[in-house]
Each structure stands twice: as C-alpha cells, then as structure tokens.
GROMACS .gro file of C-alpha atoms in nm:
model
  149
    1HIS     CA    1  -4.309   6.611  -8.936
    2ALA     CA    2  -4.518   6.503  -9.232
    3GLU     CA    3  -4.352   6.769  -9.449
    4LYS     CA    4  -4.004   6.645  -9.350
    5LEU     CA    5  -4.101   6.284  -9.422
    6LEU     CA    6  -4.231   6.381  -9.766
    7SER     CA    7  -3.914   6.575  -9.853
    8ILE     CA    8  -3.698   6.283  -9.741
    9SER     CA    9  -3.905   6.036  -9.945
   10HIS     CA   10  -3.879   6.267 -10.252
   11SER     CA   11  -3.500   6.285 -10.211
   12GLN     CA   12  -3.477   5.908 -10.182
   13ALA     CA   13  -3.703   5.862 -10.484
   14ASP     CA   14  -3.481   6.099 -10.686
   15LEU     CA   15  -3.172   5.901 -10.588
   16LEU     CA   16  -3.341   5.574 -10.686
   17PHE     CA   17  -3.446   5.717 -11.024
   18LYS     CA   18  -3.093   5.846 -11.094
   19HIS     CA   19  -2.949   5.507 -11.001
   20ALA     CA   20  -3.199   5.332 -11.229
   21GLN     CA   21  -3.110   5.569 -11.515
   22ARG     CA   22  -2.739   5.492 -11.474
   23LEU     CA   23  -2.812   5.119 -11.479
   24MET     CA   24  -3.020   5.152 -11.796
   25ARG     CA   25  -2.748   5.356 -11.969
   26THR     CA   26  -2.495   5.087 -11.882
   27VAL     CA   27  -2.720   4.807 -12.006
   28ARG     CA   28  -2.801   4.992 -12.329
   29GLY     CA   29  -2.437   5.088 -12.386
   30GLY     CA   30  -2.500   5.460 -12.347
   31GLY     CA   31  -2.270   5.483 -12.047
   32GLN     CA   32  -1.952   5.480 -12.254
   33PRO     CA   33  -1.869   5.692 -12.554
   34PRO     CA   34  -1.801   5.499 -12.876
   35ALA     CA   35  -1.439   5.406 -12.941
   36ALA     CA   36  -1.247   5.603 -13.203
   37VAL     CA   37  -1.145   5.427 -13.524
   38LEU     CA   38  -0.782   5.429 -13.634
   39GLU     CA   39  -0.730   5.346 -14.001
   40LEU     CA   40  -0.412   5.158 -14.096
   41VAL     CA   41  -0.282   5.062 -14.440
   42ALA     CA   42  -0.069   4.756 -14.524
   43SER     CA   43   0.079   4.776 -14.873
   44ALA     CA   44   0.204   4.517 -15.117
   45PRO     CA   45   0.577   4.445 -15.163
   46GLY     CA   46   0.770   4.735 -15.317
   47ALA     CA   47   0.537   4.996 -15.169
   48PRO     CA   48   0.649   5.275 -14.935
   49PRO     CA   49   0.772   5.183 -14.583
   50PRO     CA   50   0.521   5.116 -14.305
   51THR     CA   51   0.295   5.395 -14.195
   52GLN     CA   52   0.260   5.487 -13.832
   53ASN     CA   53  -0.051   5.602 -13.661
   54GLY     CA   54  -0.093   5.694 -13.300
   55PHE     CA   55  -0.272   5.871 -13.022
   56ALA     CA   56  -0.198   6.020 -12.682
   57ILE     CA   57  -0.267   5.862 -12.344
   58HIS     CA   58  -0.242   6.016 -11.998
   59ASN     CA   59  -0.111   5.861 -11.676
   60GLY     CA   60  -0.328   5.990 -11.393
   61PHE     CA   61  -0.149   5.782 -11.131
   62ALA     CA   62   0.079   5.938 -10.869
   63SER     CA   63   0.357   5.697 -10.974
   64ALA     CA   64   0.505   5.571 -11.300
   65ALA     CA   65   0.284   5.319 -11.479
   66ASP     CA   66   0.367   5.033 -11.713
   67VAL     CA   67   0.176   5.007 -12.040
   68ARG     CA   68  -0.011   4.691 -12.138
   69PHE     CA   69  -0.167   4.633 -12.481
   70ASP     CA   70  -0.457   4.398 -12.544
   71LEU     CA   71  -0.489   4.359 -12.922
   72GLU     CA   72  -0.763   4.134 -13.054
   73PRO     CA   73  -0.697   3.933 -13.371
   74PHE     CA   74  -0.790   4.097 -13.701
   75LYS     CA   75  -1.119   3.977 -13.848
   76SER     CA   76  -1.287   4.020 -14.182
   77ASN     CA   77  -1.611   4.214 -14.203
   78SER     CA   78  -1.795   3.882 -14.176
   79GLY     CA   79  -1.622   3.802 -13.844
   80GLU     CA   80  -1.374   3.539 -13.968
   81VAL     CA   81  -1.035   3.555 -13.794
   82ALA     CA   82  -0.753   3.649 -14.033
   83ALA     CA   83  -0.473   3.441 -13.877
   84TRP     CA   84  -0.223   3.560 -14.142
   85LEU     CA   85  -0.251   3.913 -14.000
   86GLU     CA   86  -0.152   3.807 -13.647
   87HIS     CA   87   0.158   4.030 -13.644
   88ALA     CA   88   0.039   4.298 -13.889
   89ALA     CA   89   0.014   4.575 -13.629
   90LYS     CA   90   0.265   4.638 -13.352
   91PRO     CA   91   0.168   4.888 -13.082
   92ARG     CA   92   0.434   5.057 -12.870
   93CYS     CA   93   0.437   5.344 -12.623
   94THR     CA   94   0.691   5.621 -12.577
   95PRO     CA   95   0.797   5.659 -12.298
   96ASN     CA   96   0.738   5.327 -12.126
   97PRO     CA   97   0.690   5.328 -11.830
   98VAL     CA   98   0.484   5.647 -11.842
   99PRO     CA   99   0.597   5.893 -11.572
  100ALA     CA  100   0.350   5.998 -11.303
  101ARG     CA  101   0.080   6.246 -11.411
  102SER     CA  102   0.216   6.285 -11.763
  103ALA     CA  103   0.125   6.205 -12.122
  104ALA     CA  104   0.270   5.948 -12.358
  105ARG     CA  105   0.215   5.854 -12.721
  106VAL     CA  106   0.100   5.516 -12.847
  107GLU     CA  107   0.220   5.442 -13.201
  108ILE     CA  108   0.098   5.154 -13.414
  109ALA     CA  109   0.348   5.034 -13.672
  110VAL     CA  110   0.201   4.844 -13.965
  111VAL     CA  111   0.395   4.560 -14.125
  112PRO     CA  112   0.445   4.680 -14.483
  113ASN     CA  113   0.438   4.343 -14.657
  114PRO     CA  114   0.154   4.118 -14.545
  115PRO     CA  115   0.197   3.749 -14.627
  116ALA     CA  116   0.115   3.638 -14.982
  117GLU     CA  117  -0.191   3.444 -14.861
  118SER     CA  118  -0.357   3.759 -14.722
  119PRO     CA  119  -0.632   3.859 -14.964
  120PRO     CA  120  -0.689   4.230 -15.020
  121GLY     CA  121  -0.967   4.383 -14.816
  122VAL     CA  122  -1.052   4.554 -14.490
  123TYR     CA  123  -0.991   4.384 -14.156
  124PHE     CA  124  -1.100   4.495 -13.810
  125SER     CA  125  -0.952   4.464 -13.461
  126LYS     CA  126  -0.972   4.630 -13.121
  127LEU     CA  127  -0.685   4.765 -12.911
  128VAL     CA  128  -0.722   4.835 -12.540
  129VAL     CA  129  -0.437   5.023 -12.372
  130SER     CA  130  -0.409   4.985 -11.995
  131LEU     CA  131  -0.177   5.149 -11.744
  132SER     CA  132  -0.059   4.944 -11.450
  133ALA     CA  133   0.068   5.102 -11.128
  134ASP     CA  134  -0.079   5.016 -10.787
  135ILE     CA  135  -0.392   4.915 -10.982
  136GLU     CA  136  -0.449   4.856 -11.353
  137ARG     CA  137  -0.684   5.082 -11.546
  138PRO     CA  138  -0.779   5.087 -11.916
  139VAL     CA  139  -0.700   5.435 -12.050
  140ALA     CA  140  -0.778   5.409 -12.423
  141THR     CA  141  -0.973   5.190 -12.662
  142ARG     CA  142  -0.930   5.213 -13.037
  143LEU     CA  143  -1.096   5.016 -13.314
  144LEU     CA  144  -0.840   4.937 -13.581
  145LYS     CA  145  -0.936   4.921 -13.947
  146LEU     CA  146  -0.657   4.764 -14.157
  147ARG     CA  147  -0.671   4.804 -14.535
  148VAL     CA  148  -0.468   4.541 -14.717
  149SER     CA  149  -0.400   4.623 -15.084
   0.00000   0.00000   0.00000
C-alpha cells in the first residue's frame, strides 16, 4: 500500500509541476510563438501602384466562418499614434466567408499615396485575424511594418 501511495503522490507531483511550468511559460510569454512581421511600403505620388502582401489562414471549423480583422492604429517607433495613416492598410480575405475546413488568403492593400502631412519613416501596427462560426477564434497575428517614403 505504501508503494502505491508513493507512486500516486509522484504522479500528482509531476502533474502539478507540469501545470506550474505551463503557467510560468504563459506569464513569461513563452507560451506563444512570436508574431511574424509583414513589411509594407507606401510610396509618394507618382510612384508605382499599391503593393499587396498577404498570408494564408485556415478554417478548422466544420462550417463556413466569417472573417474579422482587428487592426491597431499605426504608431511611430516612439509609440505616437500616426492618425494620418488610419486608412493606409486595408486587409481583405478571399474567399469570405471561408468554407469549412479550407484555406483562404488574407491580402493587405497599401494606399499608394499617403497624405501630405505624413512624414517619411517607419510605422508599426498589429493585425489580428479571427474566424467566426459557432465560436470566434483568432487564427493569425501579424505585426505590420509600414515604410513611408
């Protein structure tokens, strides 16, 4: 009986240690892989048409899912919000809604001519793409780096 009690207590201790490790990874940020960076370029007037950048997403739901974009405002490297770049990037998904258990492509169109008051530089934002079916689940996160020339 003592041997069985010891083996049970060792199993419970192992479970507690694994749970504590998961909590620490979450607190430290090690539980999620870093988000990929997508570099975009906005050119001055008279430059080539807007560039498009994109990535694939996958609908793991058993039914079609609607796409929702959560795009944070662009900020300078010092953290100041660049209000003039509010509509500089326009995400869209093809197809939308995404059919059950299939892939789709998210494209980000860049406005070619930023307003005159936008100083040249690099601006940063974050895009979270979620699929909504019977529940809503984030499926992709991208950090956007916009170069304004």
